[in-house]
C-alpha cells in the first residue's frame, strides 16, 4: 500500500479499485451459468443438477406420512407432539436426520442417536421440534448446565405431595438426604422428596424423541460418557429405586449444541463417535 501511495509501482485497474472479470456463458449441464474466471469443461457424459426444493411442514408430513401413521399414541402423548402451520419452512438438516432415522428402522444397528452443532439462533431446536411434528412422535427436552451429573439424566427430584408434612421447610442437607431415599421426617412421616424418571429416561423407555440441549456446557466431559451404554436399542437403563427399563427400539436422542462460546467445553470424543450422524451448521441461510 505504501508503494502504491508513493507511486513507486504503477498499476492500472479497470473500473477503479475492482478488477473486472470477463463473464463467459456456459450452457452445458451443471456448468450452466456464468463463468467468472478460468475455463470449465465437461470431461464426459452429460451432467444435470436438479435444484432441491425447500420443504414446508406440510410437504415434510407428506414425505413421512407412512411412518407417521404407524404410531398409536395416547391423548397425553399426542399433546407432546409439536404442531406447526403447513407453510412453516423445514431446515434440510431436519429432513436428513429424519430420513436416516426412518430408513434404518429394520437395520441391525439403526440410527437412533444424532448430534446437531452450530451457531446460536440457527434453528436447531426448532428443527428438532419440526421433525417430531412431521414424524408424529412426542418430544421431550433436557437442558444441560455446568454442574450436571450422569444421574441427572436418569432421574428428577420432585416434592412428594402424597404425605402430610407439618414440619418447617427442610434445608439443603435435608433435601439431599431425603432425595436419596435415606431420610424421613422426624415425626415419622414419609420423605418429603421422591425420585421420578427424567425426561431422558421417559423418552428412551416409551419411544419418544429427546433433545438434549447445550451439552458442551457440562463441566465434566465424563458425564455424557456415562450414558454411552444406553445408546443402543434394547439397552437396560437402571433406576435409583432398583428397577430397570429397556430402551425402546424407536427412541431417538438428538444432542443440540452451540459451539465456540465462552461457557462451552470440549465434548468427549467417545460421545461424538457414538452418534450415528453429526451435523455442523455454522452459516445462516
Tab-separated table of C-alpha atoms in Angstrom:
chain	number	residue	atom	x	y	z
A	1	UNK	CA	0.000	0.000	0.000
A	2	UNK	CA	2.862	2.357	0.833
A	3	UNK	CA	4.468	1.713	-2.577
A	4	UNK	CA	1.184	2.428	-4.329
A	5	UNK	CA	0.662	5.635	-2.349
A	6	UNK	CA	4.203	6.761	-3.200
A	7	UNK	CA	3.616	5.970	-6.889
A	8	UNK	CA	6.594	3.609	-6.834
A	9	UNK	CA	4.513	0.966	-8.627
A	10	UNK	CA	2.160	1.728	-11.489
A	11	UNK	CA	-0.976	-0.416	-11.517
A	12	UNK	CA	-3.813	0.024	-13.969
A	13	UNK	CA	-7.042	-1.336	-12.531
A	14	UNK	CA	-10.110	-1.065	-14.781
A	15	UNK	CA	-13.232	0.220	-13.107
A	16	UNK	CA	-11.466	1.895	-10.217
A	17	UNK	CA	-10.232	-0.392	-7.409
A	18	UNK	CA	-12.014	-3.600	-8.516
A	19	UNK	CA	-10.611	-5.876	-11.181
A	20	UNK	CA	-13.485	-6.649	-13.540
A	21	UNK	CA	-13.624	-10.268	-14.732
A	22	UNK	CA	-14.983	-11.058	-18.157
A	23	UNK	CA	-18.065	-13.210	-17.938
A	24	UNK	CA	-18.364	-16.151	-20.345
A	25	UNK	CA	-21.617	-18.022	-20.833
A	26	UNK	CA	-21.539	-21.770	-20.210
A	27	UNK	CA	-24.529	-23.795	-21.404
A	28	UNK	CA	-23.576	-27.371	-20.602
A	29	UNK	CA	-25.398	-29.323	-17.879
A	30	UNK	CA	-24.421	-28.482	-14.318
A	31	UNK	CA	-21.978	-25.860	-15.583
A	32	UNK	CA	-24.802	-23.745	-16.934
A	33	UNK	CA	-24.325	-20.265	-15.547
A	34	UNK	CA	-21.734	-17.528	-15.598
A	35	UNK	CA	-18.065	-18.399	-15.730
A	36	UNK	CA	-16.152	-15.715	-13.898
A	37	UNK	CA	-12.641	-16.984	-14.462
A	38	UNK	CA	-10.814	-19.982	-15.870
A	39	UNK	CA	-12.279	-22.404	-18.379
A	40	UNK	CA	-14.779	-25.072	-17.380
A	41	UNK	CA	-15.474	-28.198	-19.372
A	42	UNK	CA	-17.414	-31.451	-19.146
A	43	UNK	CA	-14.967	-34.365	-19.258
A	44	UNK	CA	-17.511	-36.968	-20.291
A	45	UNK	CA	-21.241	-37.589	-20.417
A	46	UNK	CA	-23.939	-35.138	-19.611
A	47	UNK	CA	-24.339	-33.588	-16.166
A	48	UNK	CA	-27.651	-32.342	-14.892
A	49	UNK	CA	-28.328	-30.941	-11.472
A	50	UNK	CA	-31.865	-30.560	-10.194
A	51	UNK	CA	-32.351	-27.900	-7.577
A	52	UNK	CA	-33.582	-29.272	-4.245
A	53	UNK	CA	-36.961	-27.853	-3.333
A	54	UNK	CA	-37.201	-26.475	0.177
A	55	UNK	CA	-39.602	-28.395	2.378
A	56	UNK	CA	-42.501	-26.971	4.316
A	57	UNK	CA	-44.119	-28.617	7.308
A	58	UNK	CA	-46.935	-29.863	5.044
A	59	UNK	CA	-44.590	-31.376	2.451
A	60	UNK	CA	-42.460	-32.987	5.197
A	61	UNK	CA	-45.575	-34.569	6.708
A	62	UNK	CA	-46.478	-35.937	3.284
A	63	UNK	CA	-42.945	-37.281	2.777
A	64	UNK	CA	-43.036	-39.233	6.057
A	65	UNK	CA	-46.786	-39.913	6.190
A	66	UNK	CA	-46.439	-43.711	6.121
A	67	UNK	CA	-44.066	-43.733	9.089
A	68	UNK	CA	-46.116	-41.157	10.996
A	69	UNK	CA	-49.268	-43.245	10.575
A	70	UNK	CA	-47.610	-46.292	12.135
A	71	UNK	CA	-47.786	-44.798	15.651
A	72	UNK	CA	-50.579	-45.082	18.145
A	73	UNK	CA	-50.323	-42.587	20.993
A	74	UNK	CA	-52.496	-41.812	23.986
A	75	UNK	CA	-54.126	-38.400	24.345
A	76	UNK	CA	-51.423	-37.344	26.832
A	77	UNK	CA	-48.689	-38.429	24.421
A	78	UNK	CA	-50.291	-36.661	21.462
A	79	UNK	CA	-50.154	-33.460	23.498
A	80	UNK	CA	-46.332	-33.752	23.407
A	81	UNK	CA	-46.218	-33.746	19.581
A	82	UNK	CA	-45.396	-30.223	18.276
A	83	UNK	CA	-47.688	-28.623	15.700
A	84	UNK	CA	-46.781	-26.008	13.079
A	85	UNK	CA	-48.563	-24.172	10.260
A	86	UNK	CA	-48.451	-26.063	6.962
A	87	UNK	CA	-46.317	-23.381	5.285
A	88	UNK	CA	-43.677	-23.318	8.048
A	89	UNK	CA	-40.232	-23.906	6.439
A	90	UNK	CA	-38.283	-27.000	7.467
A	91	UNK	CA	-34.486	-26.945	7.616
A	92	UNK	CA	-32.850	-29.530	5.306
A	93	UNK	CA	-30.872	-30.863	8.284
A	94	UNK	CA	-34.129	-31.963	9.940
A	95	UNK	CA	-35.108	-33.823	6.767
A	96	UNK	CA	-31.669	-35.503	6.626
A	97	UNK	CA	-31.922	-36.738	10.217
A	98	UNK	CA	-35.489	-37.948	9.721
A	99	UNK	CA	-34.585	-39.883	6.563
A	100	UNK	CA	-31.682	-41.638	8.251
A	101	UNK	CA	-33.837	-42.471	11.258
A	102	UNK	CA	-36.816	-43.787	9.275
A	103	UNK	CA	-34.808	-45.687	6.656
A	104	UNK	CA	-32.815	-47.666	9.250
A	105	UNK	CA	-35.696	-48.935	11.394
A	106	UNK	CA	-35.152	-52.528	10.239
A	107	UNK	CA	-31.350	-52.466	10.375
A	108	UNK	CA	-29.440	-54.452	12.978
A	109	UNK	CA	-27.918	-51.207	14.179
A	110	UNK	CA	-30.485	-48.480	13.389
A	111	UNK	CA	-29.586	-44.789	13.512
A	112	UNK	CA	-31.083	-43.558	16.782
A	113	UNK	CA	-28.545	-41.039	18.119
A	114	UNK	CA	-27.738	-37.753	16.395
A	115	UNK	CA	-25.798	-34.570	17.086
A	116	UNK	CA	-26.558	-31.155	15.619
A	117	UNK	CA	-23.958	-28.470	16.373
A	118	UNK	CA	-23.699	-24.889	15.232
A	119	UNK	CA	-24.122	-21.211	15.904
A	120	UNK	CA	-26.863	-19.949	18.177
A	121	UNK	CA	-30.220	-18.991	16.633
A	122	UNK	CA	-29.600	-21.223	13.622
A	123	UNK	CA	-32.813	-23.137	14.315
A	124	UNK	CA	-31.519	-26.443	15.685
A	125	UNK	CA	-34.116	-26.818	18.439
A	126	UNK	CA	-36.871	-25.635	16.126
A	127	UNK	CA	-35.667	-28.183	13.588
A	128	UNK	CA	-35.997	-30.955	16.178
A	129	UNK	CA	-39.489	-29.716	17.024
A	130	UNK	CA	-40.470	-29.743	13.363
A	131	UNK	CA	-39.067	-33.249	12.957
A	132	UNK	CA	-41.066	-34.525	15.919
A	133	UNK	CA	-44.135	-32.915	14.378
A	134	UNK	CA	-43.898	-34.373	10.887
A	135	UNK	CA	-42.754	-37.774	12.187
A	136	UNK	CA	-45.666	-37.748	14.659
A	137	UNK	CA	-43.509	-38.567	17.705
A	138	UNK	CA	-43.770	-36.989	21.197
A	139	UNK	CA	-40.875	-34.698	22.076
A	140	UNK	CA	-39.226	-34.202	25.477
A	141	UNK	CA	-36.260	-31.967	26.292
A	142	UNK	CA	-33.395	-31.642	28.740
A	143	UNK	CA	-31.214	-28.541	29.023
A	144	UNK	CA	-27.697	-29.087	30.370
A	145	UNK	CA	-25.821	-26.905	32.845
A	146	UNK	CA	-22.283	-26.801	34.178
A	147	UNK	CA	-22.942	-28.855	37.327
A	148	UNK	CA	-24.867	-31.740	35.784
A	149	UNK	CA	-24.002	-35.336	36.655
A	150	UNK	CA	-24.862	-38.567	34.871
A	151	UNK	CA	-27.539	-39.228	37.498
A	152	UNK	CA	-29.404	-36.088	36.358
A	153	UNK	CA	-30.130	-37.841	33.077
A	154	UNK	CA	-31.685	-40.803	34.858
A	155	UNK	CA	-33.938	-39.223	37.481
A	156	UNK	CA	-35.517	-35.987	38.668
A	157	UNK	CA	-36.241	-34.935	42.238
A	158	UNK	CA	-39.725	-33.590	42.906
A	159	UNK	CA	-41.687	-32.761	46.095
A	160	UNK	CA	-43.661	-35.679	47.485
A	161	UNK	CA	-47.193	-34.319	47.824
A	162	UNK	CA	-48.715	-37.661	48.838
A	163	UNK	CA	-47.960	-37.293	52.544
A	164	UNK	CA	-48.873	-34.635	55.070
A	165	UNK	CA	-45.837	-32.660	56.205
A	166	UNK	CA	-46.168	-30.320	59.134
A	167	UNK	CA	-42.508	-29.623	59.811
A	168	UNK	CA	-40.744	-26.491	58.647
A	169	UNK	CA	-39.158	-26.389	55.211
A	170	UNK	CA	-36.013	-28.551	55.012
A	171	UNK	CA	-32.570	-27.097	54.454
A	172	UNK	CA	-30.293	-28.133	51.625
A	173	UNK	CA	-28.689	-31.015	53.544
A	174	UNK	CA	-32.088	-32.480	54.424
A	175	UNK	CA	-33.206	-32.262	50.792
A	176	UNK	CA	-30.095	-34.091	49.658
A	177	UNK	CA	-30.573	-36.879	52.174
A	178	UNK	CA	-34.271	-37.297	51.529
A	179	UNK	CA	-33.736	-37.168	47.776
A	180	UNK	CA	-31.678	-40.318	48.006
A	181	UNK	CA	-34.397	-42.062	49.945
A	182	UNK	CA	-32.448	-42.280	53.225
A	183	UNK	CA	-34.235	-39.766	55.363
A	184	UNK	CA	-37.738	-39.199	56.679
A	185	UNK	CA	-39.297	-36.501	58.745
A	186	UNK	CA	-38.615	-36.669	62.490
A	187	UNK	CA	-42.308	-37.190	63.240
A	188	UNK	CA	-42.345	-40.494	61.336
A	189	UNK	CA	-43.938	-39.259	58.132
A	190	UNK	CA	-42.644	-40.234	54.711
A	191	UNK	CA	-39.798	-38.463	52.953
A	192	UNK	CA	-40.749	-35.068	51.554
A	193	UNK	CA	-38.996	-35.619	48.212
A	194	UNK	CA	-39.027	-38.506	45.788
A	195	UNK	CA	-37.385	-39.644	42.575
A	196	UNK	CA	-39.165	-39.818	39.234
A	197	UNK	CA	-37.908	-40.785	35.810
A	198	UNK	CA	-36.159	-37.975	33.953
A	199	UNK	CA	-37.315	-36.802	30.524
A	200	UNK	CA	-34.309	-38.638	29.095
A	201	UNK	CA	-35.428	-41.976	30.554
A	202	UNK	CA	-39.099	-41.386	29.722
A	203	UNK	CA	-38.224	-40.769	26.080
A	204	UNK	CA	-35.955	-43.815	25.816
A	205	UNK	CA	-38.497	-46.058	27.532
A	206	UNK	CA	-41.539	-45.042	25.500
A	207	UNK	CA	-40.011	-44.436	22.064
A	208	UNK	CA	-40.107	-40.620	22.056
A	209	UNK	CA	-37.617	-38.071	20.763
A	210	UNK	CA	-35.498	-36.414	23.454
A	211	UNK	CA	-33.485	-33.301	22.654
A	212	UNK	CA	-30.506	-32.824	24.956
A	213	UNK	CA	-29.545	-29.163	24.679
A	214	UNK	CA	-26.230	-27.399	25.345
A	215	UNK	CA	-24.148	-30.492	26.081
A	216	UNK	CA	-20.851	-28.594	25.900
A	217	UNK	CA	-21.841	-26.561	28.968
A	218	UNK	CA	-21.374	-29.603	31.237
A	219	UNK	CA	-18.177	-29.026	33.214
A	220	UNK	CA	-17.173	-32.713	33.435
A	221	UNK	CA	-16.796	-34.267	29.980
A	222	UNK	CA	-17.217	-37.710	31.547
A	223	UNK	CA	-20.877	-37.075	32.435
A	224	UNK	CA	-22.152	-37.898	28.941
A	225	UNK	CA	-19.719	-40.816	28.714
A	226	UNK	CA	-21.778	-42.435	31.464
A	227	UNK	CA	-24.715	-42.582	29.038
A	228	UNK	CA	-22.825	-44.431	26.310
A	229	UNK	CA	-24.064	-47.838	27.450
A	230	UNK	CA	-27.658	-46.732	26.786
A	231	UNK	CA	-27.050	-45.648	23.188
A	232	UNK	CA	-28.440	-48.782	21.513
A	233	UNK	CA	-31.960	-50.100	21.135
A	234	UNK	CA	-32.868	-52.575	23.868
A	235	UNK	CA	-30.288	-51.303	26.362
A	236	UNK	CA	-31.220	-51.713	30.032
A	237	UNK	CA	-31.336	-48.455	31.997
A	238	UNK	CA	-31.080	-48.679	35.818
A	239	UNK	CA	-33.283	-46.501	38.001
A	240	UNK	CA	-32.485	-45.296	41.518
A	241	UNK	CA	-35.254	-47.394	43.064
A	242	UNK	CA	-33.658	-50.608	41.810
A	243	UNK	CA	-35.885	-51.061	38.758
A	244	UNK	CA	-34.688	-51.279	35.177
A	245	UNK	CA	-36.330	-50.034	31.995
A	246	UNK	CA	-35.446	-51.094	28.466
A	247	UNK	CA	-34.698	-48.592	25.702
A	248	UNK	CA	-37.422	-48.611	23.053
A	249	UNK	CA	-36.133	-49.512	19.553
A	250	UNK	CA	-37.600	-46.296	18.105
A	251	UNK	CA	-36.380	-43.881	20.777
A	252	UNK	CA	-34.326	-41.037	19.284
A	253	UNK	CA	-31.734	-38.834	21.021
A	254	UNK	CA	-30.701	-35.556	19.400
A	255	UNK	CA	-27.861	-33.635	21.041
A	256	UNK	CA	-28.042	-29.956	20.042
A	257	UNK	CA	-25.159	-27.721	20.942
A	258	UNK	CA	-23.882	-24.201	20.456
A	259	UNK	CA	-20.114	-24.179	19.994
A	260	UNK	CA	-17.361	-21.641	20.300
A	261	UNK	CA	-18.783	-19.634	23.207
A	262	UNK	CA	-17.077	-18.768	26.489
A	263	UNK	CA	-19.052	-21.288	28.548
A	264	UNK	CA	-18.627	-24.175	26.079
A	265	UNK	CA	-16.269	-27.028	26.887
A	266	UNK	CA	-14.929	-29.919	24.767
A	267	UNK	CA	-17.254	-32.905	24.364
A	268	UNK	CA	-15.671	-36.320	24.924
A	269	UNK	CA	-14.827	-37.919	21.534
A	270	UNK	CA	-16.445	-41.213	22.571
A	271	UNK	CA	-19.803	-39.415	22.828
A	272	UNK	CA	-19.421	-37.938	19.356
A	273	UNK	CA	-18.362	-41.264	17.836
A	274	UNK	CA	-21.432	-42.995	19.228
A	275	UNK	CA	-23.706	-40.637	17.329
A	276	UNK	CA	-24.854	-42.142	14.045
A	277	UNK	CA	-24.821	-38.773	12.307
A	278	UNK	CA	-23.268	-35.416	13.226
A	279	UNK	CA	-24.381	-32.186	11.549
A	280	UNK	CA	-22.455	-28.915	11.726
A	281	UNK	CA	-24.412	-25.770	10.846
A	282	UNK	CA	-22.372	-22.589	11.003
A	283	UNK	CA	-23.828	-20.378	8.259
A	284	UNK	CA	-27.329	-18.942	8.419
A	285	UNK	CA	-29.376	-19.399	5.265
